[in-house]
PDB file of C-alpha atoms in Angstrom:
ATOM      1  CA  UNK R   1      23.915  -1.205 -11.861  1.00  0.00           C
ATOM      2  CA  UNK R   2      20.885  -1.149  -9.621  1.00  0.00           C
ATOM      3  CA  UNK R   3      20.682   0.165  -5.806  1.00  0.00           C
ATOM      4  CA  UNK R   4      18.111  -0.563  -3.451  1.00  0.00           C
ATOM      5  CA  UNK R   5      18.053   0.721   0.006  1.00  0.00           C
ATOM      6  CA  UNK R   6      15.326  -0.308   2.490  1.00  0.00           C
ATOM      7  CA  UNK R   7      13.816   1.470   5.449  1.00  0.00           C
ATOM      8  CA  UNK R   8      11.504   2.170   7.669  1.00  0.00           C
ATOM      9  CA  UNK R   9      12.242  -1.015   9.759  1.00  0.00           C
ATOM     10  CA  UNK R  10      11.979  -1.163  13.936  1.00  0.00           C
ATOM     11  CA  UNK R  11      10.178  -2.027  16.851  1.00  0.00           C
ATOM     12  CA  UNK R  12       6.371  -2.208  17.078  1.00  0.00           C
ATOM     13  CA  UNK R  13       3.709  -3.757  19.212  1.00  0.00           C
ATOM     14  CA  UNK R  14       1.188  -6.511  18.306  1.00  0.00           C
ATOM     15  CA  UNK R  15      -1.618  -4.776  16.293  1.00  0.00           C
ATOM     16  CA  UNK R  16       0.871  -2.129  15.699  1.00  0.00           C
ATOM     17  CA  UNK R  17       1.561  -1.131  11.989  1.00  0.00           C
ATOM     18  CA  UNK R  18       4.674  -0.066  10.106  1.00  0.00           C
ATOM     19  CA  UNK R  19       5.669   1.096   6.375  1.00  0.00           C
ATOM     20  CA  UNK R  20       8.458   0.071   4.720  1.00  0.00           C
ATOM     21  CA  UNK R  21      10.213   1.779   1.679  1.00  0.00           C
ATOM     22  CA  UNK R  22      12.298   0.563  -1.139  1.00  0.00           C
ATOM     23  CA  UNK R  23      14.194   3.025  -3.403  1.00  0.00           C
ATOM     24  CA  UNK R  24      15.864   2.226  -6.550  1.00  0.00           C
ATOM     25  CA  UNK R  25      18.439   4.244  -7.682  1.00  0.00           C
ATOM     26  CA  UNK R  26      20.766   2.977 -11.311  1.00  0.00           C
ATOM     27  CA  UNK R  27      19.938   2.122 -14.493  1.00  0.00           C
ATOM     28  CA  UNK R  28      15.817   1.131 -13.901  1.00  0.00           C
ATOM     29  CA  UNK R  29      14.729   0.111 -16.707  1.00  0.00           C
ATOM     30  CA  UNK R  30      12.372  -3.156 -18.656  1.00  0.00           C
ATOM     31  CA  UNK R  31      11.035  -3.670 -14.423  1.00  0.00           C
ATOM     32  CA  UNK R  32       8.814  -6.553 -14.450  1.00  0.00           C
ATOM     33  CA  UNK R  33       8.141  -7.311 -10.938  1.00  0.00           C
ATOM     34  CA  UNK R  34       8.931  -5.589  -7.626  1.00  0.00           C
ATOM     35  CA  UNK R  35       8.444  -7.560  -4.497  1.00  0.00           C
ATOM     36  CA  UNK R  36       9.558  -8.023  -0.695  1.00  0.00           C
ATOM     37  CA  UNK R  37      10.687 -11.256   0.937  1.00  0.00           C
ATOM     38  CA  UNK R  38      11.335 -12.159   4.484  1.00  0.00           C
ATOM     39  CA  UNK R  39      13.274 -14.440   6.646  1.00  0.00           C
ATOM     40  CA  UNK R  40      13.153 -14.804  10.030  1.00  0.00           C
ATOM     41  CA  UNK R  41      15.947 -16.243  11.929  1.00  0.00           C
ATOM     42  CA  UNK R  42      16.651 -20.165  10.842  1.00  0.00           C
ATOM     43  CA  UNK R  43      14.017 -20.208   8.400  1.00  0.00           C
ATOM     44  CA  UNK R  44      14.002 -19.834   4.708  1.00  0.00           C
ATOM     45  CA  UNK R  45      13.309 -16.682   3.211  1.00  0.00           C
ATOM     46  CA  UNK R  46      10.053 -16.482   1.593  1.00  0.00           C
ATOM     47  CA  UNK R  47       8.056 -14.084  -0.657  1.00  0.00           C
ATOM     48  CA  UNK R  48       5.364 -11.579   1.365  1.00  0.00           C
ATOM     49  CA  UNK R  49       4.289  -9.734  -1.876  1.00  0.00           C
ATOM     50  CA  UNK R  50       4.862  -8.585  -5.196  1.00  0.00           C
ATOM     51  CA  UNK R  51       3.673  -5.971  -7.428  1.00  0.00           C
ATOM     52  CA  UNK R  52       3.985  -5.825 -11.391  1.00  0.00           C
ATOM     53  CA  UNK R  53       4.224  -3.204 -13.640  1.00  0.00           C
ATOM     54  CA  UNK R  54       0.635  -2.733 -14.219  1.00  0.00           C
ATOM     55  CA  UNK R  55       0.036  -3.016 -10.434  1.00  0.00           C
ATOM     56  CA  UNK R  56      -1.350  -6.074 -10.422  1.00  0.00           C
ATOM     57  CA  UNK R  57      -0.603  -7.307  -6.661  1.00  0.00           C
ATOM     58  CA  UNK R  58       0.030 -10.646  -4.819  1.00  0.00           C
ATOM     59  CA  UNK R  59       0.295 -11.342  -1.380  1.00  0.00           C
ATOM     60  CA  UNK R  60       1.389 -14.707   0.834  1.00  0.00           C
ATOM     61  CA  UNK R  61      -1.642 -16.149   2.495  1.00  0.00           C
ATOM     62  CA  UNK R  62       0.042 -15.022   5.861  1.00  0.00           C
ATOM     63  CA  UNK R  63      -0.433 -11.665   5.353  1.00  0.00           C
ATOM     64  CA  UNK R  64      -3.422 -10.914   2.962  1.00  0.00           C
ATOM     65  CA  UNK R  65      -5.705  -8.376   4.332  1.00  0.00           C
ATOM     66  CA  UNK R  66      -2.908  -6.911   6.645  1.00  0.00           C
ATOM     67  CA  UNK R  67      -0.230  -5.865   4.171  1.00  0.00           C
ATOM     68  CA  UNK R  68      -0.297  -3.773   1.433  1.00  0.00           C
ATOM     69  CA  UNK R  69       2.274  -3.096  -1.437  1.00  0.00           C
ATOM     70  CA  UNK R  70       2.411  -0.160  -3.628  1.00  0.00           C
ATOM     71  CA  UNK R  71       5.009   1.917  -5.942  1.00  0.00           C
ATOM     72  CA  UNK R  72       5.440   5.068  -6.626  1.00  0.00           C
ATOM     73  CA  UNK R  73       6.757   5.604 -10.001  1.00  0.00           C
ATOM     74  CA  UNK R  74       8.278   9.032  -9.466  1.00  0.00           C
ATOM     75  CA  UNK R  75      10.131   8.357  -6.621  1.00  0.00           C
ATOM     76  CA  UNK R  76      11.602   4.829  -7.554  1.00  0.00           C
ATOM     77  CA  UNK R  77      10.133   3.473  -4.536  1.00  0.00           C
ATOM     78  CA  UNK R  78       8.625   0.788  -3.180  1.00  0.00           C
ATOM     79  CA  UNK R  79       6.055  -0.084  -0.302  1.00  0.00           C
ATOM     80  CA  UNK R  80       4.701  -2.285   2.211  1.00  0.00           C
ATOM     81  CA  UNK R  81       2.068  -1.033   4.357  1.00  0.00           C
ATOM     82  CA  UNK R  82       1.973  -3.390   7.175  1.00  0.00           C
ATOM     83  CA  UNK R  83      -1.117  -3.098   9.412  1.00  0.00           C
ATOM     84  CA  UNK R  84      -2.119  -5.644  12.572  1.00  0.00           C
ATOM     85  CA  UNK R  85       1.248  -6.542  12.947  1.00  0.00           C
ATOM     86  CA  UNK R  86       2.211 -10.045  14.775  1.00  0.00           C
ATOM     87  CA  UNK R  87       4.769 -11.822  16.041  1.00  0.00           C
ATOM     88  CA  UNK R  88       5.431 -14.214  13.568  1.00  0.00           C
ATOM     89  CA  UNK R  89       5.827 -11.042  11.173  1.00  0.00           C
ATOM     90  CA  UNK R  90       9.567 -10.570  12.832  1.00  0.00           C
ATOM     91  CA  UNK R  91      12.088 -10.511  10.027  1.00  0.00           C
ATOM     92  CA  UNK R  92      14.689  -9.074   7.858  1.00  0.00           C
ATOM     93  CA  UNK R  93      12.567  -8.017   5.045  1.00  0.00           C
ATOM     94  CA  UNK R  94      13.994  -7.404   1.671  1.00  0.00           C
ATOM     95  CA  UNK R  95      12.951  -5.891  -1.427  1.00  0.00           C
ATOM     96  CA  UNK R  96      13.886  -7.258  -4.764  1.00  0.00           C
ATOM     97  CA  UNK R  97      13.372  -5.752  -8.493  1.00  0.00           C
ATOM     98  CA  UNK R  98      12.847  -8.213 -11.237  1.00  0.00           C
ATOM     99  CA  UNK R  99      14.063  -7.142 -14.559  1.00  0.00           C
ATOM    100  CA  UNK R 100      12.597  -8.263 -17.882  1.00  0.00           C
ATOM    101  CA  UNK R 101      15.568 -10.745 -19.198  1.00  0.00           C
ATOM    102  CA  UNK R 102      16.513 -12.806 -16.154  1.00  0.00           C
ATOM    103  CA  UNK R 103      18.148 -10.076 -13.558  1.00  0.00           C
ATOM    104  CA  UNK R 104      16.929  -9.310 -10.291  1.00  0.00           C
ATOM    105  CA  UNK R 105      19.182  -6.730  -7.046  1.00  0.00           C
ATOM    106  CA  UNK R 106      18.195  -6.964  -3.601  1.00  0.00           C
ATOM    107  CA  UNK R 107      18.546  -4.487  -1.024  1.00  0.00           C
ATOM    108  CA  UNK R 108      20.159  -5.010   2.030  1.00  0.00           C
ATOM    109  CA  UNK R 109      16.991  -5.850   4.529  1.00  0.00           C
ATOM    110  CA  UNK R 110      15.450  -3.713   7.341  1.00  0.00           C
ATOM    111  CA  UNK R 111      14.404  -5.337  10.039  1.00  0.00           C
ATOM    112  CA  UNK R 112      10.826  -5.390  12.084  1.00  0.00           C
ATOM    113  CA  UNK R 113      10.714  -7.155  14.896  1.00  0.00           C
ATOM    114  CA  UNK R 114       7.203  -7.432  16.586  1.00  0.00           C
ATOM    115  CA  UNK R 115       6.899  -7.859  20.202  1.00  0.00           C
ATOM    116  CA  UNK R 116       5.333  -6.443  23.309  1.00  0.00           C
TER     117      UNK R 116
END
């Protein structure tokens, strides 16, 4: 029903920044949140950021300040500006749509692995 493909995923240094993009393609419709999760390698996957509808934003303590999120309506998409990238950013990240009425779709994860 929904499709979301992520990108923009790779190598970068410490201090280095990156932007990730999420774009929905289905039936979009009644979208209450959009967000992106990580999960590093034996650890539990955990929620970076989230935006709403009205653009209200939220962002883990780990990465306030450094990370921004952001839509763009016409293009289905979703960001994540990262900036002063560290190590312990290194993860599959995954965005996720939230639908009014209980359903959510995933994409597939892009990875960003941050090391010098």
């Amino acid at each position: 029903q929904v499709q979301l493909a992520e990108s923009g995923g790779g190598l970068v240094q410490p201090g280095g920044s990156l932007r990730l993009s999420c774009a929905a393609s289905g039936s979009i419709f009644r979208v209450a949140v959009l967000a992106w999760y990580r999960q590093a390698p034996g650890k539990e996957r955990e929620l970076v950021a989230t935006i709403a509808s009205g653009s209200n934003t939220n962002y883990a303590d780990s990465v306030k300040g450094r990370f921004t999120i952001s839509r763009d309506n016409a293009k289905n998409t979703v960001l994540l500006q990262m900036n002063s990238l560290k190590p312990e950013d290194t993860a599959v990240y995954y965005c996720n749509l939230a639908l009014w009425g209980g359903h959510s779709y995933w994409g597939q994860g892009t990875q960003v692995t941050v090391s010098s």
